[in-house]
């Protein structure tokens, strides 16, 4: 993983080191302007998410968002989906595959 941004430089540094990010910053603009980054995961409160996604898209970064008013949804759904996607990436495994193995024994 390339870059990590968080409001606190100290927490950002420890998380970046723990998960192998190449660098960390307290200025998210550095992530959005990095030409080597093409996909971002915006893990913020819902009230901040939309504006950051718009800014990321303007910088040609990809993000995914599961809430669609026509389909319904809620804060729990959006945050859980992002969390599950992130954990799936970290562990390199599909949760359904793990559930299947647990059920099958």
CSV table of N, CA, C and O in Angstrom, one decimal:
chain,number,residue,atom,x,y,z
A,1,UNK,N,0.9,-1.2,0.0
A,1,UNK,CA,0.0,0.0,0.0
A,1,UNK,C,0.9,1.2,0.0
A,1,UNK,O,2.0,1.2,0.6
A,2,UNK,N,0.4,2.3,-0.6
A,2,UNK,CA,1.3,3.4,-0.9
A,2,UNK,C,1.2,4.5,0.2
A,2,UNK,O,2.2,4.7,0.9
A,3,UNK,N,0.1,5.1,0.4
A,3,UNK,CA,0.0,6.2,1.4
A,3,UNK,C,-1.2,6.1,2.3
A,3,UNK,O,-2.2,5.6,1.9
A,4,UNK,N,-1.0,6.7,3.5
A,4,UNK,CA,-2.1,6.8,4.5
A,4,UNK,C,-2.2,8.2,5.0
A,4,UNK,O,-1.2,8.8,5.3
A,5,UNK,N,-3.4,8.7,5.1
A,5,UNK,CA,-3.6,10.0,5.7
A,5,UNK,C,-4.6,9.9,6.9
A,5,UNK,O,-5.5,9.2,6.9
A,6,UNK,N,-4.2,10.6,7.9
A,6,UNK,CA,-5.1,10.7,9.1
A,6,UNK,C,-4.9,12.1,9.7
A,6,UNK,O,-3.9,12.8,9.5
A,7,UNK,N,-5.9,12.5,10.5
A,7,UNK,CA,-5.8,13.9,11.1
A,7,UNK,C,-4.6,14.0,12.1
A,7,UNK,O,-4.0,15.0,12.1
A,8,UNK,N,-4.3,12.9,12.8
A,8,UNK,CA,-3.2,13.0,13.7
A,8,UNK,C,-2.0,12.3,13.1
A,8,UNK,O,-2.0,11.1,12.7
A,9,UNK,N,-0.9,13.0,13.0
A,9,UNK,CA,0.3,12.5,12.4
A,9,UNK,C,0.9,11.3,13.2
A,9,UNK,O,1.4,10.4,12.7
A,10,UNK,N,0.7,11.4,14.6
A,10,UNK,CA,1.3,10.3,15.4
A,10,UNK,C,0.5,9.0,15.2
A,10,UNK,O,1.2,7.9,15.0
A,11,UNK,N,-0.8,9.0,15.2
A,11,UNK,CA,-1.5,7.8,15.0
A,11,UNK,C,-1.3,7.3,13.5
A,11,UNK,O,-1.3,6.1,13.3
A,12,UNK,N,-1.3,8.2,12.6
A,12,UNK,CA,-1.0,7.8,11.2
A,12,UNK,C,0.3,7.1,11.1
A,12,UNK,O,0.4,6.1,10.4
A,13,UNK,N,1.3,7.6,11.7
A,13,UNK,CA,2.6,7.0,11.6
A,13,UNK,C,2.6,5.5,12.1
A,13,UNK,O,3.2,4.6,11.5
A,14,UNK,N,2.0,5.3,13.3
A,14,UNK,CA,2.0,4.0,13.8
A,14,UNK,C,1.2,3.0,13.0
A,14,UNK,O,1.6,1.8,12.8
A,15,UNK,N,0.0,3.4,12.5
A,15,UNK,CA,-0.8,2.6,11.6
A,15,UNK,C,-0.1,2.3,10.3
A,15,UNK,O,-0.1,1.2,9.8
A,16,UNK,N,0.5,3.3,9.7
A,16,UNK,CA,1.3,3.1,8.4
A,16,UNK,C,2.4,2.1,8.6
A,16,UNK,O,2.6,1.2,7.8
A,17,UNK,N,3.1,2.2,9.7
A,17,UNK,CA,4.2,1.2,10.0
A,17,UNK,C,3.6,-0.2,10.2
A,17,UNK,O,4.2,-1.1,9.6
A,18,UNK,N,2.6,-0.3,11.0
A,18,UNK,CA,2.0,-1.6,11.3
A,18,UNK,C,1.5,-2.3,10.0
A,18,UNK,O,1.7,-3.5,9.9
A,19,UNK,N,0.9,-1.6,9.1
A,19,UNK,CA,0.3,-2.2,7.9
A,19,UNK,C,1.1,-2.1,6.6
A,19,UNK,O,0.7,-2.4,5.5
A,20,UNK,N,2.3,-1.5,6.7
A,20,UNK,CA,3.2,-1.5,5.6
A,20,UNK,C,3.0,-0.4,4.5
A,20,UNK,O,3.4,-0.6,3.4
A,21,UNK,N,2.4,0.7,4.9
A,21,UNK,CA,2.3,1.8,4.0
A,21,UNK,C,3.6,2.4,3.7
A,21,UNK,O,4.5,2.5,4.6
A,22,UNK,N,3.9,2.9,2.5
A,22,UNK,CA,5.1,3.5,2.2
A,22,UNK,C,5.3,4.9,2.9
A,22,UNK,O,6.4,5.2,3.2
A,23,UNK,N,4.2,5.6,3.1
A,23,UNK,CA,4.3,6.9,3.7
A,23,UNK,C,3.0,7.2,4.4
A,23,UNK,O,2.0,6.6,4.1
A,24,UNK,N,3.0,8.2,5.3
A,24,UNK,CA,1.8,8.7,5.9
A,24,UNK,C,1.9,10.2,6.0
A,24,UNK,O,3.0,10.8,5.9
A,25,UNK,N,0.7,10.8,6.1
A,25,UNK,CA,0.6,12.3,6.1
A,25,UNK,C,-0.6,12.7,6.8
A,25,UNK,O,-1.6,11.9,6.9
A,26,UNK,N,-0.6,13.9,7.4
A,26,UNK,CA,-1.8,14.4,8.0
A,26,UNK,C,-2.6,15.3,7.0
A,26,UNK,O,-3.6,15.9,7.3
A,27,UNK,N,-2.0,15.4,5.7
A,27,UNK,CA,-2.7,16.2,4.7
A,27,UNK,C,-3.2,15.3,3.6
A,27,UNK,O,-2.4,14.8,2.8
A,28,UNK,N,-4.5,15.0,3.6
A,28,UNK,CA,-5.0,14.0,2.6
A,28,UNK,C,-4.8,14.5,1.2
A,28,UNK,O,-4.8,13.7,0.2
A,29,UNK,N,-4.5,15.8,0.9
A,29,UNK,CA,-4.3,16.2,-0.4
A,29,UNK,C,-3.1,15.6,-1.0
A,29,UNK,O,-3.0,15.4,-2.3
A,30,UNK,N,-2.1,15.2,-0.2
A,30,UNK,CA,-0.9,14.5,-0.7
A,30,UNK,C,-1.3,13.2,-1.3
A,30,UNK,O,-0.8,12.8,-2.4
A,31,UNK,N,-2.3,12.5,-0.7
A,31,UNK,CA,-2.7,11.2,-1.2
A,31,UNK,C,-3.5,11.4,-2.5
A,31,UNK,O,-3.2,10.7,-3.5
A,32,UNK,N,-4.3,12.4,-2.6
A,32,UNK,CA,-5.1,12.7,-3.8
A,32,UNK,C,-4.3,13.2,-4.9
A,32,UNK,O,-4.6,13.0,-6.1
A,33,UNK,N,-3.1,13.8,-4.6
A,33,UNK,CA,-2.3,14.3,-5.7
A,33,UNK,C,-1.2,13.3,-6.1
A,33,UNK,O,-0.4,13.6,-7.1
A,34,UNK,N,-1.1,12.2,-5.4
A,34,UNK,CA,0.0,11.3,-5.7
A,34,UNK,C,-0.3,10.5,-7.0
A,34,UNK,O,-1.3,9.8,-7.0
A,35,UNK,N,0.5,10.7,-8.1
A,35,UNK,CA,0.1,10.0,-9.3
A,35,UNK,C,0.3,8.5,-9.3
A,35,UNK,O,-0.2,7.8,-10.2
A,36,UNK,N,0.9,7.9,-8.3
A,36,UNK,CA,1.1,6.5,-8.2
A,36,UNK,C,-0.1,5.8,-7.5
A,36,UNK,O,-0.2,4.6,-7.4
A,37,UNK,N,-1.0,6.7,-6.9
A,37,UNK,CA,-2.2,6.1,-6.3
A,37,UNK,C,-3.4,6.3,-7.2
A,37,UNK,O,-3.7,7.4,-7.6
A,38,UNK,N,-4.1,5.2,-7.5
A,38,UNK,CA,-5.3,5.3,-8.4
A,38,UNK,C,-6.6,4.9,-7.7
A,38,UNK,O,-7.6,5.1,-8.3
A,39,UNK,N,-6.5,4.4,-6.5
A,39,UNK,CA,-7.7,4.0,-5.8
A,39,UNK,C,-7.5,4.3,-4.3
A,39,UNK,O,-6.4,4.1,-3.7
A,40,UNK,N,-8.5,4.9,-3.7
A,40,UNK,CA,-8.5,5.3,-2.3
A,40,UNK,C,-9.6,4.7,-1.6
A,40,UNK,O,-10.7,4.4,-2.1
A,41,UNK,N,-9.4,4.5,-0.3
A,41,UNK,CA,-10.5,4.1,0.6
A,41,UNK,C,-10.7,5.2,1.6
A,41,UNK,O,-9.8,5.6,2.4
A,42,UNK,N,-11.8,5.9,1.5
A,42,UNK,CA,-12.1,7.0,2.3
A,42,UNK,C,-12.9,6.5,3.6
A,42,UNK,O,-14.1,6.2,3.5
A,43,UNK,N,-12.2,6.5,4.7
A,43,UNK,CA,-12.8,5.9,5.9
A,43,UNK,C,-13.0,7.1,6.9
A,43,UNK,O,-12.2,7.4,7.7
A,44,UNK,N,-14.2,7.7,6.7
A,44,UNK,CA,-14.5,8.9,7.5
A,44,UNK,C,-15.9,8.8,8.0
A,44,UNK,O,-16.7,7.9,7.5
A,45,UNK,N,-16.3,9.7,8.8
A,45,UNK,CA,-17.7,9.8,9.2
A,45,UNK,C,-18.5,10.1,7.9
A,45,UNK,O,-18.0,10.8,7.0
A,46,UNK,N,-19.8,9.7,7.9
A,46,UNK,CA,-20.6,9.9,6.7
A,46,UNK,C,-20.7,11.4,6.3
A,46,UNK,O,-20.8,11.7,5.2
A,47,UNK,N,-20.7,12.3,7.3
A,47,UNK,CA,-20.8,13.7,7.0
A,47,UNK,C,-19.7,14.2,6.3
A,47,UNK,O,-19.8,15.3,5.6
A,48,UNK,N,-18.5,13.6,6.3
A,48,UNK,CA,-17.3,14.0,5.6
A,48,UNK,C,-17.1,13.2,4.3
A,48,UNK,O,-16.4,13.7,3.4
A,49,UNK,N,-17.7,12.1,4.2
A,49,UNK,CA,-17.4,11.2,3.1
A,49,UNK,C,-17.7,11.7,1.7
A,49,UNK,O,-16.8,11.7,0.8
A,50,UNK,N,-18.9,12.3,1.5
A,50,UNK,CA,-19.3,12.7,0.1
A,50,UNK,C,-18.3,13.7,-0.4
A,50,UNK,O,-17.9,13.6,-1.6
A,51,UNK,N,-18.0,14.7,0.3
A,51,UNK,CA,-17.1,15.8,-0.2
A,51,UNK,C,-15.7,15.3,-0.5
A,51,UNK,O,-15.1,15.7,-1.5
A,52,UNK,N,-15.2,14.3,0.3
A,52,UNK,CA,-13.9,13.7,0.0
A,52,UNK,C,-13.9,12.8,-1.2
A,52,UNK,O,-13.0,12.8,-2.0
A,53,UNK,N,-15.0,12.1,-1.4
A,53,UNK,CA,-15.2,11.3,-2.6
A,53,UNK,C,-15.2,12.1,-3.8
A,53,UNK,O,-14.5,11.8,-4.8
A,54,UNK,N,-15.9,13.2,-3.8
A,54,UNK,CA,-16.0,14.1,-4.9
A,54,UNK,C,-14.6,14.7,-5.3
A,54,UNK,O,-14.2,14.7,-6.4
A,55,UNK,N,-13.9,15.1,-4.2
A,55,UNK,CA,-12.5,15.6,-4.4
A,55,UNK,C,-11.6,14.5,-5.0
A,55,UNK,O,-10.8,14.7,-5.9
A,56,UNK,N,-11.8,13.3,-4.5
A,56,UNK,CA,-11.0,12.1,-5.0
A,56,UNK,C,-11.3,11.9,-6.5
A,56,UNK,O,-10.4,11.7,-7.3
A,57,UNK,N,-12.5,11.9,-6.8
A,57,UNK,CA,-12.9,11.6,-8.2
A,57,UNK,C,-12.4,12.7,-9.1
A,57,UNK,O,-12.0,12.4,-10.2
A,58,UNK,N,-12.4,14.0,-8.7
A,58,UNK,CA,-11.8,15.1,-9.5
A,58,UNK,C,-10.3,14.9,-9.7
A,58,UNK,O,-9.8,15.4,-10.6
A,59,UNK,N,-9.7,14.1,-8.8
A,59,UNK,CA,-8.3,13.8,-8.9
A,59,UNK,C,-8.0,12.5,-9.6
A,59,UNK,O,-7.0,11.9,-9.4
A,60,UNK,N,-9.1,11.9,-10.2
A,60,UNK,CA,-9.0,10.7,-11.0
A,60,UNK,C,-8.7,9.5,-10.1
A,60,UNK,O,-8.0,8.5,-10.5
A,61,UNK,N,-9.2,9.5,-8.9
A,61,UNK,CA,-9.0,8.4,-8.0
A,61,UNK,C,-10.3,7.6,-7.9
A,61,UNK,O,-11.4,8.2,-8.1
A,62,UNK,N,-10.3,6.3,-7.7
A,62,UNK,CA,-11.5,5.5,-7.6
A,62,UNK,C,-11.8,5.3,-6.1
A,62,UNK,O,-11.0,5.1,-5.3
A,63,UNK,N,-13.1,5.3,-5.8
A,63,UNK,CA,-13.6,4.9,-4.5
A,63,UNK,C,-15.0,4.3,-4.8
A,63,UNK,O,-15.5,4.4,-5.8
A,64,UNK,N,-15.5,3.6,-3.8
A,64,UNK,CA,-16.8,3.0,-4.0
A,64,UNK,C,-17.7,3.4,-2.8
A,64,UNK,O,-17.2,3.7,-1.7
A,65,UNK,N,-18.9,3.5,-3.1
A,65,UNK,CA,-19.9,4.0,-2.2
A,65,UNK,C,-21.2,3.1,-2.4
A,65,UNK,O,-21.7,3.0,-3.5
A,66,UNK,N,-21.7,2.5,-1.3
A,66,UNK,CA,-22.8,1.6,-1.5
A,66,UNK,C,-24.2,2.2,-1.3
A,66,UNK,O,-25.2,1.6,-1.6
A,67,UNK,N,-24.2,3.4,-0.8
A,67,UNK,CA,-25.6,4.0,-0.5
A,67,UNK,C,-26.1,4.6,-1.8
A,67,UNK,O,-25.5,5.4,-2.4
A,68,UNK,N,-27.3,4.2,-2.1
A,68,UNK,CA,-28.1,4.8,-3.2
A,68,UNK,C,-29.5,5.0,-2.7
A,68,UNK,O,-30.2,4.1,-2.3
A,69,UNK,N,-29.9,6.3,-2.7
A,69,UNK,CA,-31.2,6.6,-2.2
A,69,UNK,C,-32.3,5.8,-2.8
A,69,UNK,O,-33.3,5.4,-2.1
A,70,UNK,N,-32.2,5.5,-4.1
A,70,UNK,CA,-33.3,4.7,-4.7
A,70,UNK,C,-33.3,3.2,-4.2
A,70,UNK,O,-34.3,2.6,-4.3
A,71,UNK,N,-32.2,2.7,-3.7
A,71,UNK,CA,-32.1,1.4,-3.3
A,71,UNK,C,-32.2,1.3,-1.7
A,71,UNK,O,-32.3,0.2,-1.2
A,72,UNK,N,-32.1,2.4,-1.1
A,72,UNK,CA,-32.2,2.4,0.4
A,72,UNK,C,-30.8,2.2,0.9
A,72,UNK,O,-29.8,2.2,0.2
A,73,UNK,N,-30.6,2.1,2.2
A,73,UNK,CA,-29.3,2.0,2.8
A,73,UNK,C,-29.3,2.8,4.1
A,73,UNK,O,-30.2,3.5,4.4
A,74,UNK,N,-28.2,2.7,4.8
A,74,UNK,CA,-28.0,3.4,6.0
A,74,UNK,C,-26.6,3.6,6.4
A,74,UNK,O,-25.7,3.0,5.7
A,75,UNK,N,-26.3,4.3,7.5
A,75,UNK,CA,-25.0,4.5,7.9
A,75,UNK,C,-24.3,3.1,8.3
A,75,UNK,O,-23.2,2.9,8.0
A,76,UNK,N,-25.1,2.3,8.9
A,76,UNK,CA,-24.5,1.0,9.3
A,76,UNK,C,-24.1,0.2,8.1
A,76,UNK,O,-23.0,-0.4,8.0
A,77,UNK,N,-25.0,0.1,7.1
A,77,UNK,CA,-24.7,-0.6,5.8
A,77,UNK,C,-23.4,0.0,5.2
A,77,UNK,O,-22.5,-0.8,4.8
A,78,UNK,N,-23.3,1.3,5.0
A,78,UNK,CA,-22.2,1.9,4.3
A,78,UNK,C,-20.9,1.6,5.1
A,78,UNK,O,-19.9,1.3,4.5
A,79,UNK,N,-20.9,1.8,6.4
A,79,UNK,CA,-19.7,1.6,7.2
A,79,UNK,C,-19.3,0.2,7.3
A,79,UNK,O,-18.1,-0.2,7.2
A,80,UNK,N,-20.3,-0.7,7.4
A,80,UNK,CA,-19.9,-2.2,7.4
A,80,UNK,C,-19.4,-2.6,6.1
A,80,UNK,O,-18.4,-3.4,6.1
A,81,UNK,N,-19.9,-2.2,5.0
A,81,UNK,CA,-19.4,-2.6,3.7
A,81,UNK,C,-17.9,-2.1,3.5
A,81,UNK,O,-17.1,-2.9,3.1
A,82,UNK,N,-17.6,-0.9,3.9
A,82,UNK,CA,-16.3,-0.4,3.8
A,82,UNK,C,-15.4,-1.2,4.7
A,82,UNK,O,-14.2,-1.6,4.3
A,83,UNK,N,-15.8,-1.5,5.9
A,83,UNK,CA,-15.0,-2.3,6.9
A,83,UNK,C,-14.7,-3.7,6.4
A,83,UNK,O,-13.6,-4.2,6.4
A,84,UNK,N,-15.8,-4.3,5.8
A,84,UNK,CA,-15.6,-5.7,5.3
A,84,UNK,C,-14.7,-5.7,4.1
A,84,UNK,O,-13.8,-6.6,4.0
A,85,UNK,N,-14.8,-4.7,3.2
A,85,UNK,CA,-13.9,-4.6,2.1
A,85,UNK,C,-12.5,-4.5,2.5
A,85,UNK,O,-11.5,-5.1,2.0
A,86,UNK,N,-12.2,-3.6,3.5
A,86,UNK,CA,-10.9,-3.3,4.0
A,86,UNK,C,-10.3,-4.6,4.7
A,86,UNK,O,-9.2,-5.0,4.4
A,87,UNK,N,-11.1,-5.2,5.5
A,87,UNK,CA,-10.6,-6.4,6.2
A,87,UNK,C,-10.3,-7.6,5.2
A,87,UNK,O,-9.3,-8.3,5.3
A,88,UNK,N,-11.1,-7.7,4.2
A,88,UNK,CA,-10.9,-8.7,3.1
A,88,UNK,C,-9.6,-8.4,2.4
A,88,UNK,O,-8.8,-9.3,2.2
A,89,UNK,N,-9.3,-7.2,2.2
A,89,UNK,CA,-8.0,-6.8,1.6
A,89,UNK,C,-6.9,-7.1,2.5
A,89,UNK,O,-5.9,-7.7,2.1
A,90,UNK,N,-7.0,-6.8,3.8
A,90,UNK,CA,-5.9,-7.0,4.8
A,90,UNK,C,-5.6,-8.5,4.9
A,90,UNK,O,-4.5,-8.9,4.9
A,91,UNK,N,-6.7,-9.3,5.1
A,91,UNK,CA,-6.4,-10.7,5.3
A,91,UNK,C,-6.3,-11.5,4.0
A,91,UNK,O,-5.9,-12.7,4.0
A,92,UNK,N,-6.6,-10.9,2.9
A,92,UNK,CA,-6.5,-11.6,1.6
A,92,UNK,C,-7.4,-12.8,1.4
A,92,UNK,O,-7.1,-13.8,0.8
A,93,UNK,N,-8.6,-12.6,2.0
A,93,UNK,CA,-9.6,-13.8,2.0
A,93,UNK,C,-11.0,-13.2,1.9
A,93,UNK,O,-11.3,-12.2,2.5
A,94,UNK,N,-11.9,-14.0,1.3
A,94,UNK,CA,-13.3,-13.6,1.3
A,94,UNK,C,-14.0,-14.1,2.5
A,94,UNK,O,-13.8,-15.3,2.9
A,95,UNK,N,-14.8,-13.3,3.2
A,95,UNK,CA,-15.5,-13.7,4.4
A,95,UNK,C,-16.4,-14.9,4.1
A,95,UNK,O,-16.5,-15.8,4.9
A,96,UNK,N,-17.0,-14.9,2.9
A,96,UNK,CA,-17.9,-16.0,2.6
A,96,UNK,C,-17.2,-17.3,2.5
A,96,UNK,O,-17.7,-18.4,2.9
A,97,UNK,N,-16.0,-17.3,2.0
A,97,UNK,CA,-15.1,-18.5,2.0
A,97,UNK,C,-14.8,-19.0,3.4
A,97,UNK,O,-14.9,-20.2,3.6
A,98,UNK,N,-14.5,-18.1,4.3
A,98,UNK,CA,-14.3,-18.5,5.7
A,98,UNK,C,-15.5,-19.1,6.3
A,98,UNK,O,-15.5,-20.0,7.1
A,99,UNK,N,-16.7,-18.4,6.1
A,99,UNK,CA,-17.9,-18.9,6.7
A,99,UNK,C,-18.3,-20.3,6.1
A,99,UNK,O,-18.6,-21.2,6.9
A,100,UNK,N,-18.1,-20.5,4.9
A,100,UNK,CA,-18.3,-21.8,4.3
A,100,UNK,C,-17.4,-22.9,4.9
A,100,UNK,O,-17.9,-24.0,5.2
A,101,UNK,N,-16.2,-22.6,5.1
A,101,UNK,CA,-15.3,-23.6,5.7
A,101,UNK,C,-15.7,-23.9,7.1
A,101,UNK,O,-15.6,-25.0,7.6
A,102,UNK,N,-16.1,-22.8,7.9
A,102,UNK,CA,-16.6,-23.1,9.2
A,102,UNK,C,-17.8,-23.9,9.3
A,102,UNK,O,-17.9,-24.8,10.1
A,103,UNK,N,-18.8,-23.7,8.4
A,103,UNK,CA,-20.0,-24.5,8.4
A,103,UNK,C,-19.7,-25.9,8.0
A,103,UNK,O,-20.2,-26.9,8.5
A,104,UNK,N,-18.9,-26.0,6.9
A,104,UNK,CA,-18.6,-27.4,6.4
A,104,UNK,C,-17.7,-28.2,7.4
A,104,UNK,O,-17.8,-29.4,7.4
A,105,UNK,N,-16.9,-27.5,8.2
A,105,UNK,CA,-16.1,-28.2,9.2
A,105,UNK,C,-14.8,-28.6,8.7
A,105,UNK,O,-14.0,-29.2,8.8
